[in-house]
Amino acid sequence: MFDLSAILVQVSYSLCEVFGLDPNEVDPSITVDGFEIPDPSTLTDPVAQQYAAFLRAAVPPIDPYYQFRKDLVRDIRYWWLTGEGDVLLLWGPTGSGKTSVFEQWCARLGIPLFMAKGHRRFEPMEAFGQFVGGENGTTPWVDGPVTLAARYGLPCIINEYDRIAADRTIVFNDVFEGRSFPIPGKSGEVVTPQPGFRVAITANTNLVEDLSGNYGTANTHDISILERIVALHVGYPSDDTEAKLLEKELEQFSDDLLSYWFDQEGIKISTPQGMKEGSAINRGEFIQGLLEVAKKIRAQSKDGGNTSDSALERTMSTRILRKWARHSVAQASAPEKLGLSALHLALKKYLSSLSTESTRIALHQAVENVFGVGEVVKP
Ligand SMILES: Nc1ncnc2c1ncn2[C@@H]1O[C@H](COP(=O)(O)OP(=O)(O)OP(=O)(O)O)[C@@H](O)[C@H]1O
Ligand SMILES: [Mg+2]
């Protein structure tokens, strides 16, 4: 194969700089290796240009709003440095940041990442590749994400791994063992993973049981797979982390717009300085209110570990929290123009319309309890 060392150029990054961590908490001299892939237009060899273009396109785009968590970064780095051969399982409730933390790890370090997604009828070709119809009746072979990652010595991620029917995951045994593996469907061709090949998988369960009862399509997996796994639980981020990511999410909106909307919407919240209303509320207090709603909803949800019969089947994931915050403010004119609360309108669009009736009522009640506004804004 083509010598990739001039394309996957290794560079050392300061851990705290590249992941935006606090230098008082993380020693700035700690580094982690990543790549810098040259711009294809700066290369002369056309083959090198092709590889550079392909690999650059495989680096996930950076989410500038992403808020890294020190503990997760430390655990991922530990696996990255020591765990070659172990499969990393990131597991936890929906929208907590499992897929994105590894994607953003690769994005910031300039590392190409190959991805597959699990589902019940998962076929080996989705991971390993297949013959596809080409020009003039030819059927060229196209490598799948796991094969590509193994050939290049790069990471791959298999999302929703626990959705794959357990008897369909056997094809991964050799791969997870770090051994050379035959490519299913390619008449015995064997791939020897290059150094740097790593597999991460994500799942809502720990592959053994689904305590929430919320992930009915998750499957219990073979014990032999479990022996090859290093598991990291990814719960929802701490208040501190979520406050920071909401601050970034709302950066695009001016203080004036927020004050106007708080007045029109008639928001009332309890702060450490007592009750505040409308434009007397500041950005930080509003964000604390959003987090308070998220906390109330999570405590009532199955995902958050509530096992009562009335537990909510939906929750306020970090994913939805970001969208709810942004789209509430983006509809700041709703109270004045429509007489409707923007907080409730956005919640409906992104969460409560896709829930049972009893959950819908509980979700809107949580907003009303914290912000003192109902769906209809009183004139
Ligand atoms: N630390 C974070 N900083 C900023 N945004 C975050 C963070 N964690 C999660 N998010 C937001 O939540 C979204 C969902 O995260 P992600 O896709 O990683 O969830 P997941 O845990 O893989 O969920 P699922 O179980 O549904 O696959 C991200 O696209 C991002 O918008
Ligand atoms: Mg995911």
mmCIF file of C-alpha atoms and ligand atoms in Angstrom:
data_model
loop_
_atom_site.group_PDB
_atom_site.id
_atom_site.type_symbol
_atom_site.label_atom_id
_atom_site.label_comp_id
_atom_site.label_asym_id
_atom_site.label_seq_id
_atom_site.Cartn_x
_atom_site.Cartn_y
_atom_site.Cartn_z
ATOM 1 C CA MET A 1 0.000 0.000 0.000
ATOM 2 C CA PHE A 2 0.970 3.631 -0.551
ATOM 3 C CA ASP A 3 3.250 5.080 2.158
ATOM 4 C CA LEU A 4 0.906 7.238 4.179
ATOM 5 C CA SER A 5 3.431 8.839 6.509
ATOM 6 C CA ALA A 6 3.615 11.963 4.335
ATOM 7 C CA ILE A 7 -0.179 12.256 4.447
ATOM 8 C CA LEU A 8 -1.039 11.211 7.968
ATOM 9 C CA VAL A 9 1.556 13.579 9.431
ATOM 10 C CA GLN A 10 1.810 13.044 13.165
ATOM 11 C CA VAL A 11 1.591 16.082 15.424
ATOM 12 C CA SER A 12 1.485 16.456 19.176
ATOM 13 C CA TYR A 13 -1.299 18.561 20.691
ATOM 14 C CA SER A 14 -1.526 19.975 24.216
ATOM 15 C CA LEU A 15 -4.417 18.105 25.798
ATOM 16 C CA CYS A 16 -5.787 21.098 27.631
ATOM 17 C CA GLU A 17 -5.498 23.410 24.626
ATOM 18 C CA VAL A 18 -6.981 21.116 22.011
ATOM 19 C CA PHE A 19 -9.952 20.120 24.190
ATOM 20 C CA GLY A 20 -10.432 23.515 25.844
ATOM 21 C CA LEU A 21 -9.811 22.193 29.376
ATOM 22 C CA ASP A 22 -8.903 24.360 32.346
ATOM 23 C CA PRO A 23 -5.067 24.617 32.615
ATOM 24 C CA ASN A 24 -5.475 24.854 36.411
ATOM 25 C CA GLU A 25 -7.034 21.418 36.419
ATOM 26 C CA VAL A 26 -5.126 19.698 33.617
ATOM 27 C CA ASP A 27 -1.363 20.011 33.324
ATOM 28 C CA PRO A 28 -0.693 21.953 30.073
ATOM 29 C CA SER A 29 2.395 19.822 29.417
ATOM 30 C CA ILE A 30 0.289 16.676 28.865
ATOM 31 C CA THR A 31 0.079 15.968 25.153
ATOM 32 C CA VAL A 32 -1.793 13.681 22.828
ATOM 33 C CA ASP A 33 -0.905 12.764 19.250
ATOM 34 C CA GLY A 34 -3.062 13.456 16.254
ATOM 35 C CA PHE A 35 -2.577 14.215 12.583
ATOM 36 C CA GLU A 36 -2.249 17.068 10.190
ATOM 37 C CA ILE A 37 -3.266 15.986 6.709
ATOM 38 C CA PRO A 38 -1.844 18.285 4.001
ATOM 39 C CA ASP A 39 -4.181 20.146 1.689
ATOM 40 C CA PRO A 40 -4.239 18.046 -1.524
ATOM 41 C CA SER A 41 -3.526 21.142 -3.630
ATOM 42 C CA THR A 42 -0.106 21.440 -1.963
ATOM 43 C CA LEU A 43 0.878 17.930 -3.124
ATOM 44 C CA THR A 44 2.325 17.074 -6.519
ATOM 45 C CA ASP A 45 1.833 13.308 -6.729
ATOM 46 C CA PRO A 46 -1.732 12.638 -7.955
ATOM 47 C CA VAL A 47 -1.987 9.437 -5.925
ATOM 48 C CA ALA A 48 -0.963 11.298 -2.775
ATOM 49 C CA GLN A 49 -3.528 13.960 -3.637
ATOM 50 C CA GLN A 50 -6.240 11.332 -3.805
ATOM 51 C CA TYR A 51 -5.346 9.819 -0.454
ATOM 52 C CA ALA A 52 -5.110 13.231 1.176
ATOM 53 C CA ALA A 53 -8.512 14.281 -0.149
ATOM 54 C CA PHE A 54 -10.123 11.019 0.942
ATOM 55 C CA LEU A 55 -8.630 11.050 4.432
ATOM 56 C CA ARG A 56 -9.283 14.743 5.048
ATOM 57 C CA ALA A 57 -12.929 14.216 4.194
ATOM 58 C CA ALA A 58 -13.083 11.418 6.792
ATOM 59 C CA VAL A 59 -12.046 13.727 9.661
ATOM 60 C CA PRO A 60 -15.299 14.672 11.456
ATOM 61 C CA PRO A 61 -16.144 18.388 11.377
ATOM 62 C CA ILE A 62 -15.384 20.320 14.575
ATOM 63 C CA ASP A 63 -18.381 21.360 16.690
ATOM 64 C CA PRO A 64 -17.095 24.686 18.063
ATOM 65 C CA TYR A 65 -19.716 24.556 20.839
ATOM 66 C CA TYR A 66 -18.585 21.169 22.089
ATOM 67 C CA GLN A 67 -17.785 21.146 25.784
ATOM 68 C CA PHE A 68 -15.317 18.409 26.704
ATOM 69 C CA ARG A 69 -15.511 16.772 30.106
ATOM 70 C CA LYS A 70 -12.207 16.337 31.877
ATOM 71 C CA ASP A 71 -13.012 12.869 33.256
ATOM 72 C CA LEU A 72 -14.149 11.498 29.905
ATOM 73 C CA VAL A 73 -11.151 12.943 28.086
ATOM 74 C CA ARG A 74 -8.865 11.337 30.668
ATOM 75 C CA ASP A 75 -10.512 7.920 30.257
ATOM 76 C CA ILE A 76 -10.549 8.052 26.470
ATOM 77 C CA ARG A 77 -6.906 9.127 26.407
ATOM 78 C CA TYR A 78 -5.999 6.248 28.698
ATOM 79 C CA TRP A 79 -7.646 3.762 26.333
ATOM 80 C CA TRP A 80 -6.122 5.521 23.326
ATOM 81 C CA LEU A 81 -2.622 5.137 24.750
ATOM 82 C CA THR A 82 -2.803 1.771 26.457
ATOM 83 C CA GLY A 83 -5.792 -0.076 25.179
ATOM 84 C CA GLU A 84 -4.838 -1.096 21.673
ATOM 85 C CA GLY A 85 -6.708 -4.334 21.182
ATOM 86 C CA ASP A 86 -9.454 -3.419 23.635
ATOM 87 C CA VAL A 87 -12.730 -2.229 22.245
ATOM 88 C CA LEU A 88 -14.041 0.955 23.849
ATOM 89 C CA LEU A 89 -17.725 0.803 24.778
ATOM 90 C CA LEU A 90 -19.334 4.175 25.463
ATOM 91 C CA TRP A 91 -22.714 3.460 27.023
ATOM 92 C CA GLY A 92 -25.437 5.556 28.607
ATOM 93 C CA PRO A 93 -28.777 7.255 28.041
ATOM 94 C CA THR A 94 -29.848 8.775 24.777
ATOM 95 C CA GLY A 95 -28.270 12.056 23.706
ATOM 96 C CA SER A 96 -25.742 12.107 26.552
ATOM 97 C CA GLY A 97 -22.716 12.585 24.296
ATOM 98 C CA LYS A 98 -21.432 9.072 23.544
ATOM 99 C CA THR A 99 -21.097 9.355 19.792
ATOM 100 C CA SER A 100 -20.168 13.015 19.819
ATOM 101 C CA VAL A 101 -17.380 12.750 22.387
ATOM 102 C CA PHE A 102 -15.451 10.303 20.224
ATOM 103 C CA GLU A 103 -16.304 12.157 17.010
ATOM 104 C CA GLN A 104 -15.099 15.415 18.541
ATOM 105 C CA TRP A 105 -12.007 13.682 19.933
ATOM 106 C CA CYS A 106 -11.108 12.767 16.360
ATOM 107 C CA ALA A 107 -12.236 16.123 14.964
ATOM 108 C CA ARG A 108 -9.947 18.142 17.244
ATOM 109 C CA LEU A 109 -7.001 15.791 16.712
ATOM 110 C CA GLY A 110 -7.421 15.728 12.932
ATOM 111 C CA ILE A 111 -8.030 11.983 12.903
ATOM 112 C CA PRO A 112 -10.078 10.356 10.127
ATOM 113 C CA LEU A 113 -12.896 8.269 11.634
ATOM 114 C CA PHE A 114 -14.876 5.547 9.883
ATOM 115 C CA MET A 115 -18.426 4.890 11.052
ATOM 116 C CA ALA A 116 -21.062 2.181 10.957
ATOM 117 C CA LYS A 117 -24.476 2.094 12.585
ATOM 118 C CA GLY A 118 -26.082 -0.942 14.186
ATOM 119 C CA HIS A 119 -29.641 -2.116 13.670
ATOM 120 C CA ARG A 120 -31.426 -5.412 14.093
ATOM 121 C CA ARG A 121 -30.824 -6.795 10.616
ATOM 122 C CA PHE A 122 -27.239 -5.568 10.418
ATOM 123 C CA GLU A 123 -25.360 -7.205 7.535
ATOM 124 C CA PRO A 124 -21.592 -7.841 7.645
ATOM 125 C CA MET A 125 -21.176 -5.876 4.408
ATOM 126 C CA GLU A 126 -22.244 -2.720 6.254
ATOM 127 C CA ALA A 127 -19.055 -2.988 8.286
ATOM 128 C CA PHE A 128 -16.699 -4.846 5.961
ATOM 129 C CA GLY A 129 -17.656 -3.843 2.423
ATOM 130 C CA GLN A 130 -19.257 -5.298 -0.663
ATOM 131 C CA PHE A 131 -19.140 -5.627 -4.429
ATOM 132 C CA VAL A 132 -21.110 -2.820 -6.021
ATOM 133 C CA GLY A 133 -22.318 -2.283 -9.554
ATOM 134 C CA GLY A 134 -19.747 -0.199 -11.441
ATOM 135 C CA GLU A 135 -19.270 1.086 -14.989
ATOM 136 C CA ASN A 136 -19.512 -1.253 -17.981
ATOM 137 C CA GLY A 137 -21.001 -4.105 -16.005
ATOM 138 C CA THR A 138 -18.031 -4.338 -13.626
ATOM 139 C CA THR A 139 -18.599 -4.981 -9.931
ATOM 140 C CA PRO A 140 -15.697 -3.441 -8.027
ATOM 141 C CA TRP A 141 -15.234 -4.164 -4.324
ATOM 142 C CA VAL A 142 -15.769 -1.252 -1.956
ATOM 143 C CA ASP A 143 -14.336 -1.529 1.569
ATOM 144 C CA GLY A 144 -16.663 -0.882 4.485
ATOM 145 C CA PRO A 145 -15.762 1.292 7.496
ATOM 146 C CA VAL A 146 -14.186 -1.452 9.632
ATOM 147 C CA THR A 147 -12.025 -2.722 6.764
ATOM 148 C CA LEU A 148 -10.917 0.807 5.859
ATOM 149 C CA ALA A 149 -9.980 1.610 9.447
ATOM 150 C CA ALA A 150 -7.997 -1.640 9.749
ATOM 151 C CA ARG A 151 -6.130 -1.077 6.467
ATOM 152 C CA TYR A 152 -5.214 2.533 7.285
ATOM 153 C CA GLY A 153 -4.512 1.977 10.990
ATOM 154 C CA LEU A 154 -7.222 4.429 12.031
ATOM 155 C CA PRO A 155 -10.208 4.287 14.394
ATOM 156 C CA CYS A 156 -13.753 3.261 13.565
ATOM 157 C CA ILE A 157 -16.941 3.585 15.564
ATOM 158 C CA ILE A 158 -19.982 1.338 15.467
ATOM 159 C CA ASN A 159 -22.949 3.265 16.852
ATOM 160 C CA GLU A 160 -26.054 1.654 18.379
ATOM 161 C CA TYR A 161 -24.105 -1.575 18.679
ATOM 162 C CA ASP A 162 -26.664 -3.127 21.053
ATOM 163 C CA ARG A 163 -29.356 -2.881 18.382
ATOM 164 C CA ILE A 164 -27.623 -5.558 16.322
ATOM 165 C CA ALA A 165 -29.234 -8.977 16.795
ATOM 166 C CA ALA A 166 -26.786 -10.831 19.053
ATOM 167 C CA ASP A 167 -26.231 -13.705 16.614
ATOM 168 C CA ARG A 168 -25.191 -11.217 13.946
ATOM 169 C CA THR A 169 -22.289 -9.809 15.944
ATOM 170 C CA ILE A 170 -20.157 -12.953 15.658
ATOM 171 C CA VAL A 171 -18.440 -11.485 12.596
ATOM 172 C CA PHE A 172 -16.767 -9.007 14.929
ATOM 173 C CA ASN A 173 -15.045 -11.600 17.116
ATOM 174 C CA ASP A 174 -11.701 -11.614 15.288
ATOM 175 C CA VAL A 175 -11.801 -7.847 14.788
ATOM 176 C CA PHE A 176 -12.447 -7.177 18.462
ATOM 177 C CA GLU A 177 -9.660 -9.590 19.335
ATOM 178 C CA GLY A 178 -7.254 -7.395 17.369
ATOM 179 C CA ARG A 179 -6.367 -10.311 15.072
ATOM 180 C CA SER A 180 -6.166 -10.481 11.309
ATOM 181 C CA PHE A 181 -9.643 -11.097 10.001
ATOM 182 C CA PRO A 182 -11.136 -12.511 6.808
ATOM 183 C CA ILE A 183 -13.409 -10.092 4.988
ATOM 184 C CA PRO A 184 -16.877 -11.647 4.911
ATOM 185 C CA GLY A 185 -18.046 -12.107 1.334
ATOM 186 C CA LYS A 186 -14.649 -11.513 -0.274
ATOM 187 C CA SER A 187 -13.526 -15.079 -0.864
ATOM 188 C CA GLY A 188 -11.064 -15.380 1.947
ATOM 189 C CA GLU A 189 -9.127 -12.103 1.696
ATOM 190 C CA VAL A 190 -7.562 -11.464 5.088
ATOM 191 C CA VAL A 191 -6.887 -8.004 6.480
ATOM 192 C CA THR A 192 -4.166 -7.452 9.040
ATOM 193 C CA PRO A 193 -5.053 -4.374 11.051
ATOM 194 C CA GLN A 194 -2.323 -1.733 10.902
ATOM 195 C CA PRO A 195 -1.040 -0.166 14.114
ATOM 196 C CA GLY A 196 -3.422 2.582 15.169
ATOM 197 C CA PHE A 197 -6.546 0.593 14.298
ATOM 198 C CA ARG A 198 -9.069 0.928 17.120
ATOM 199 C CA VAL A 199 -12.715 0.103 17.522
ATOM 200 C CA ALA A 200 -15.157 2.103 19.628
ATOM 201 C CA ILE A 201 -18.798 1.122 19.979
ATOM 202 C CA THR A 202 -21.722 3.019 21.488
ATOM 203 C CA ALA A 203 -24.874 1.663 23.075
ATOM 204 C CA ASN A 204 -27.650 2.738 25.391
ATOM 205 C CA THR A 205 -27.234 -0.386 27.507
ATOM 206 C CA ASN A 206 -24.121 -2.076 28.887
ATOM 207 C CA LEU A 207 -24.837 -4.927 26.420
ATOM 208 C CA VAL A 208 -25.998 -7.104 29.313
ATOM 209 C CA GLU A 209 -29.253 -5.604 30.525
ATOM 210 C CA ASP A 210 -31.495 -2.651 29.924
ATOM 211 C CA LEU A 211 -32.416 -1.362 33.363
ATOM 212 C CA SER A 212 -34.595 1.463 32.041
ATOM 213 C CA GLY A 213 -36.770 -0.850 29.956
ATOM 214 C CA ASN A 214 -36.650 1.981 27.439
ATOM 215 C CA TYR A 215 -34.536 0.335 24.784
ATOM 216 C CA GLY A 216 -36.712 -2.575 23.773
ATOM 217 C CA THR A 217 -34.705 -3.201 20.633
ATOM 218 C CA ALA A 218 -31.405 -3.623 22.483
ATOM 219 C CA ASN A 219 -30.048 -7.145 22.570
ATOM 220 C CA THR A 220 -28.137 -9.048 25.202
ATOM 221 C CA HIS A 221 -24.715 -9.943 23.889
ATOM 222 C CA ASP A 222 -22.391 -12.873 24.000
ATOM 223 C CA ILE A 223 -20.074 -13.058 27.025
ATOM 224 C CA SER A 224 -17.061 -13.623 24.754
ATOM 225 C CA ILE A 225 -17.567 -10.144 23.292
ATOM 226 C CA LEU A 226 -17.677 -8.625 26.765
ATOM 227 C CA GLU A 227 -14.226 -9.910 27.593
ATOM 228 C CA ARG A 228 -12.736 -7.701 24.904
ATOM 229 C CA ILE A 229 -14.381 -4.509 26.031
ATOM 230 C CA VAL A 230 -13.367 -1.564 28.181
ATOM 231 C CA ALA A 231 -16.572 0.185 29.246
ATOM 232 C CA LEU A 232 -17.082 3.883 29.973
ATOM 233 C CA HIS A 233 -20.421 5.059 31.224
ATOM 234 C CA VAL A 234 -21.481 8.398 29.727
ATOM 235 C CA GLY A 235 -24.255 10.004 31.760
ATOM 236 C CA TYR A 236 -25.601 13.484 31.111
ATOM 237 C CA PRO A 237 -22.923 16.145 31.639
ATOM 238 C CA SER A 238 -22.636 17.947 34.991
ATOM 239 C CA ASP A 239 -24.567 21.201 35.521
ATOM 240 C CA ASP A 240 -21.370 23.097 35.072
ATOM 241 C CA THR A 241 -20.644 21.568 31.668
ATOM 242 C CA GLU A 242 -24.221 21.975 30.480
ATOM 243 C CA ALA A 243 -24.279 25.609 31.667
ATOM 244 C CA LYS A 244 -21.167 26.284 29.584
ATOM 245 C CA LEU A 245 -22.544 24.600 26.497
ATOM 246 C CA LEU A 246 -25.804 26.541 26.804
ATOM 247 C CA GLU A 247 -23.848 29.782 27.168
ATOM 248 C CA LYS A 248 -22.114 29.018 23.885
ATOM 249 C CA GLU A 249 -25.371 27.970 22.251
ATOM 250 C CA LEU A 250 -27.019 31.290 23.213
ATOM 251 C CA GLU A 251 -24.002 33.487 22.431
ATOM 252 C CA GLN A 252 -25.572 34.420 19.094
ATOM 253 C CA PHE A 253 -28.483 36.179 20.837
ATOM 254 C CA SER A 254 -27.991 39.690 22.274
ATOM 255 C CA ASP A 255 -28.834 40.693 25.856
ATOM 256 C CA ASP A 256 -31.392 43.130 24.428
ATOM 257 C CA LEU A 257 -33.220 40.356 22.613
ATOM 258 C CA LEU A 258 -33.251 38.209 25.743
ATOM 259 C CA SER A 259 -34.626 41.066 27.900
ATOM 260 C CA TYR A 260 -37.325 41.849 25.338
ATOM 261 C CA TRP A 261 -38.363 38.215 25.208
ATOM 262 C CA PHE A 262 -38.272 37.635 28.982
ATOM 263 C CA ASP A 263 -40.680 40.592 29.359
ATOM 264 C CA GLN A 264 -43.020 39.484 26.572
ATOM 265 C CA GLU A 265 -43.019 35.881 27.720
ATOM 266 C CA GLY A 266 -43.590 36.966 31.331
ATOM 267 C CA ILE A 267 -40.883 34.706 32.750
ATOM 268 C CA LYS A 268 -40.619 34.505 36.536
ATOM 269 C CA ILE A 269 -37.881 32.494 38.161
ATOM 270 C CA SER A 270 -36.564 31.908 41.609
ATOM 271 C CA THR A 271 -32.907 32.953 41.948
ATOM 272 C CA PRO A 272 -30.550 32.990 44.942
ATOM 273 C CA GLN A 273 -31.517 36.698 45.240
ATOM 274 C CA GLY A 274 -35.223 35.911 45.354
ATOM 275 C CA MET A 275 -37.935 35.885 42.656
ATOM 276 C CA LYS A 276 -37.126 37.786 39.492
ATOM 277 C CA GLU A 277 -39.353 38.720 36.587
ATOM 278 C CA GLY A 278 -38.973 39.627 32.907
ATOM 279 C CA SER A 279 -36.023 41.810 31.969
ATOM 280 C CA ALA A 280 -34.717 41.739 35.564
ATOM 281 C CA ILE A 281 -33.533 38.205 34.805
ATOM 282 C CA ASN A 282 -30.024 37.854 33.408
ATOM 283 C CA ARG A 283 -28.603 35.344 30.951
ATOM 284 C CA GLY A 284 -26.975 33.181 33.641
ATOM 285 C CA GLU A 285 -30.191 32.980 35.658
ATOM 286 C CA PHE A 286 -32.150 32.009 32.556
ATOM 287 C CA ILE A 287 -29.630 29.234 31.821
ATOM 288 C CA GLN A 288 -29.948 27.976 35.402
ATOM 289 C CA GLY A 289 -33.717 27.854 34.824
ATOM 290 C CA LEU A 290 -33.250 25.723 31.697
ATOM 291 C CA LEU A 291 -31.026 23.342 33.662
ATOM 292 C CA GLU A 292 -33.582 23.182 36.452
ATOM 293 C CA VAL A 293 -36.234 22.065 33.945
ATOM 294 C CA ALA A 294 -33.846 19.449 32.526
ATOM 295 C CA LYS A 295 -33.127 18.163 36.025
ATOM 296 C CA LYS A 296 -36.827 17.870 36.896
ATOM 297 C CA ILE A 297 -37.589 16.017 33.673
ATOM 298 C CA ARG A 298 -34.629 13.655 34.006
ATOM 299 C CA ALA A 299 -35.566 12.789 37.592
ATOM 300 C CA GLN A 300 -39.021 11.764 36.391
ATOM 301 C CA SER A 301 -37.857 9.786 33.375
ATOM 302 C CA LYS A 302 -37.071 6.105 32.896
ATOM 303 C CA ASP A 303 -33.771 7.101 31.357
ATOM 304 C CA GLY A 304 -32.879 8.947 34.533
ATOM 305 C CA GLY A 305 -33.498 5.766 36.518
ATOM 306 C CA ASN A 306 -37.078 6.430 37.689
ATOM 307 C CA THR A 307 -38.652 2.986 37.931
ATOM 308 C CA SER A 308 -42.207 3.970 38.929
ATOM 309 C CA ASP A 309 -45.129 3.149 36.631
ATOM 310 C CA SER A 310 -45.643 6.813 35.885
ATOM 311 C CA ALA A 311 -42.012 7.374 34.816
ATOM 312 C CA LEU A 312 -41.699 9.380 31.574
ATOM 313 C CA GLU A 313 -40.646 7.505 28.442
ATOM 314 C CA ARG A 314 -38.931 10.609 27.027
ATOM 315 C CA THR A 315 -36.277 12.727 28.655
ATOM 316 C CA MET A 316 -34.427 16.017 28.221
ATOM 317 C CA SER A 317 -31.193 14.795 26.673
ATOM 318 C CA THR A 318 -28.282 17.167 26.168
ATOM 319 C CA ARG A 319 -29.101 17.056 22.457
ATOM 320 C CA ILE A 320 -32.662 18.274 23.026
ATOM 321 C CA LEU A 321 -31.646 20.748 25.718
ATOM 322 C CA ARG A 322 -29.400 22.561 23.217
ATOM 323 C CA LYS A 323 -32.130 22.661 20.593
ATOM 324 C CA TRP A 324 -34.835 23.678 23.052
ATOM 325 C CA ALA A 325 -32.735 26.590 24.358
ATOM 326 C CA ARG A 326 -31.807 27.862 20.905
ATOM 327 C CA HIS A 327 -35.228 27.549 19.325
ATOM 328 C CA SER A 328 -37.001 29.128 22.290
ATOM 329 C CA VAL A 329 -34.987 32.315 21.892
ATOM 330 C CA ALA A 330 -35.169 32.126 18.100
ATOM 331 C CA GLN A 331 -38.956 32.406 18.436
ATOM 332 C CA ALA A 332 -38.740 35.383 20.784
ATOM 333 C CA SER A 333 -41.526 37.162 18.917
ATOM 334 C CA ALA A 334 -44.069 34.384 19.561
ATOM 335 C CA PRO A 335 -45.542 35.870 22.760
ATOM 336 C CA GLU A 336 -46.068 39.293 21.196
ATOM 337 C CA LYS A 337 -47.185 38.093 17.758
ATOM 338 C CA LEU A 338 -49.053 34.874 18.560
ATOM 339 C CA GLY A 339 -49.790 35.186 22.267
ATOM 340 C CA LEU A 340 -47.933 31.896 22.730
ATOM 341 C CA SER A 341 -44.990 31.024 24.927
ATOM 342 C CA ALA A 342 -41.794 30.421 22.954
ATOM 343 C CA LEU A 343 -40.502 28.062 25.646
ATOM 344 C CA HIS A 344 -43.520 25.804 25.232
ATOM 345 C CA LEU A 345 -43.640 26.105 21.430
ATOM 346 C CA ALA A 346 -40.041 24.948 21.118
ATOM 347 C CA LEU A 347 -40.513 22.188 23.669
ATOM 348 C CA LYS A 348 -43.468 20.923 21.658
ATOM 349 C CA LYS A 349 -41.532 20.870 18.406
ATOM 350 C CA TYR A 350 -38.455 19.111 19.707
ATOM 351 C CA LEU A 351 -39.757 16.880 22.472
ATOM 352 C CA SER A 352 -43.315 16.796 23.692
ATOM 353 C CA SER A 353 -45.117 16.234 20.369
ATOM 354 C CA LEU A 354 -43.258 12.950 20.172
ATOM 355 C CA SER A 355 -44.329 11.623 23.544
ATOM 356 C CA THR A 356 -47.346 10.038 25.198
ATOM 357 C CA GLU A 357 -50.096 12.326 26.460
ATOM 358 C CA SER A 358 -49.191 11.868 30.127
ATOM 359 C CA THR A 359 -45.520 12.596 29.435
ATOM 360 C CA ARG A 360 -46.453 15.629 27.354
ATOM 361 C CA ILE A 361 -48.390 17.082 30.283
ATOM 362 C CA ALA A 362 -45.537 16.409 32.729
ATOM 363 C CA LEU A 363 -42.966 18.018 30.375
ATOM 364 C CA HIS A 364 -44.926 21.241 30.012
ATOM 365 C CA GLN A 365 -45.667 21.253 33.732
ATOM 366 C CA ALA A 366 -41.923 21.198 34.465
ATOM 367 C CA VAL A 367 -41.463 24.309 32.295
ATOM 368 C CA GLU A 368 -44.382 26.048 33.968
ATOM 369 C CA ASN A 369 -43.074 25.221 37.448
ATOM 370 C CA VAL A 370 -39.653 26.694 36.780
ATOM 371 C CA PHE A 371 -40.456 29.644 34.494
ATOM 372 C CA GLY A 372 -43.970 30.472 35.717
ATOM 373 C CA VAL A 373 -45.427 30.539 32.185
ATOM 374 C CA GLY A 374 -48.106 28.394 30.584
ATOM 375 C CA GLU A 375 -48.478 27.631 26.887
ATOM 376 C CA VAL A 376 -50.646 30.699 26.344
ATOM 377 C CA VAL A 377 -49.122 33.977 27.409
ATOM 378 C CA LYS A 378 -51.609 36.124 29.278
ATOM 379 C CA PRO A 379 -52.016 39.640 27.833
HETATM 380 N N1 LIG B 1 -20.436 17.838 25.991
HETATM 381 C C1 LIG B 1 -21.243 18.321 25.050
HETATM 382 N N2 LIG B 1 -21.061 19.559 24.548
HETATM 383 C C2 LIG B 1 -21.884 20.051 23.608
HETATM 384 N N3 LIG B 1 -22.916 19.376 23.088
HETATM 385 C C3 LIG B 1 -23.140 18.135 23.537
HETATM 386 C C4 LIG B 1 -22.323 17.528 24.533
HETATM 387 N N4 LIG B 1 -22.782 16.287 24.781
HETATM 388 C C5 LIG B 1 -23.840 16.118 23.977
HETATM 389 N N5 LIG B 1 -24.048 17.218 23.223
HETATM 390 C C6 LIG B 1 -25.103 17.455 22.245
HETATM 391 O O1 LIG B 1 -25.950 16.367 22.228
HETATM 392 C C7 LIG B 1 -26.031 15.823 20.892
HETATM 393 C C8 LIG B 1 -26.168 14.341 21.022
HETATM 394 O O2 LIG B 1 -24.965 13.784 21.430
HETATM 395 P P1 LIG B 1 -24.570 12.348 20.917
HETATM 396 O O3 LIG B 1 -24.974 12.152 19.504
HETATM 397 O O4 LIG B 1 -23.153 12.176 21.273
HETATM 398 O O5 LIG B 1 -25.496 11.470 21.865
HETATM 399 P P2 LIG B 1 -25.461 9.922 22.102
HETATM 400 O O6 LIG B 1 -25.131 9.747 23.549
HETATM 401 O O7 LIG B 1 -24.614 9.252 21.101
HETATM 402 O O8 LIG B 1 -27.014 9.590 21.894
HETATM 403 P P3 LIG B 1 -27.769 8.311 21.271
HETATM 404 O O9 LIG B 1 -27.857 7.316 22.383
HETATM 405 O O10 LIG B 1 -29.120 8.879 20.946
HETATM 406 O O11 LIG B 1 -26.983 7.851 20.103
HETATM 407 C C9 LIG B 1 -24.782 16.286 20.185
HETATM 408 O O12 LIG B 1 -24.950 16.435 18.818
HETATM 409 C C10 LIG B 1 -24.571 17.597 20.835
HETATM 410 O O13 LIG B 1 -25.395 18.560 20.196
HETATM 411 MG MG MG B 2 -25.099 7.989 19.446
#
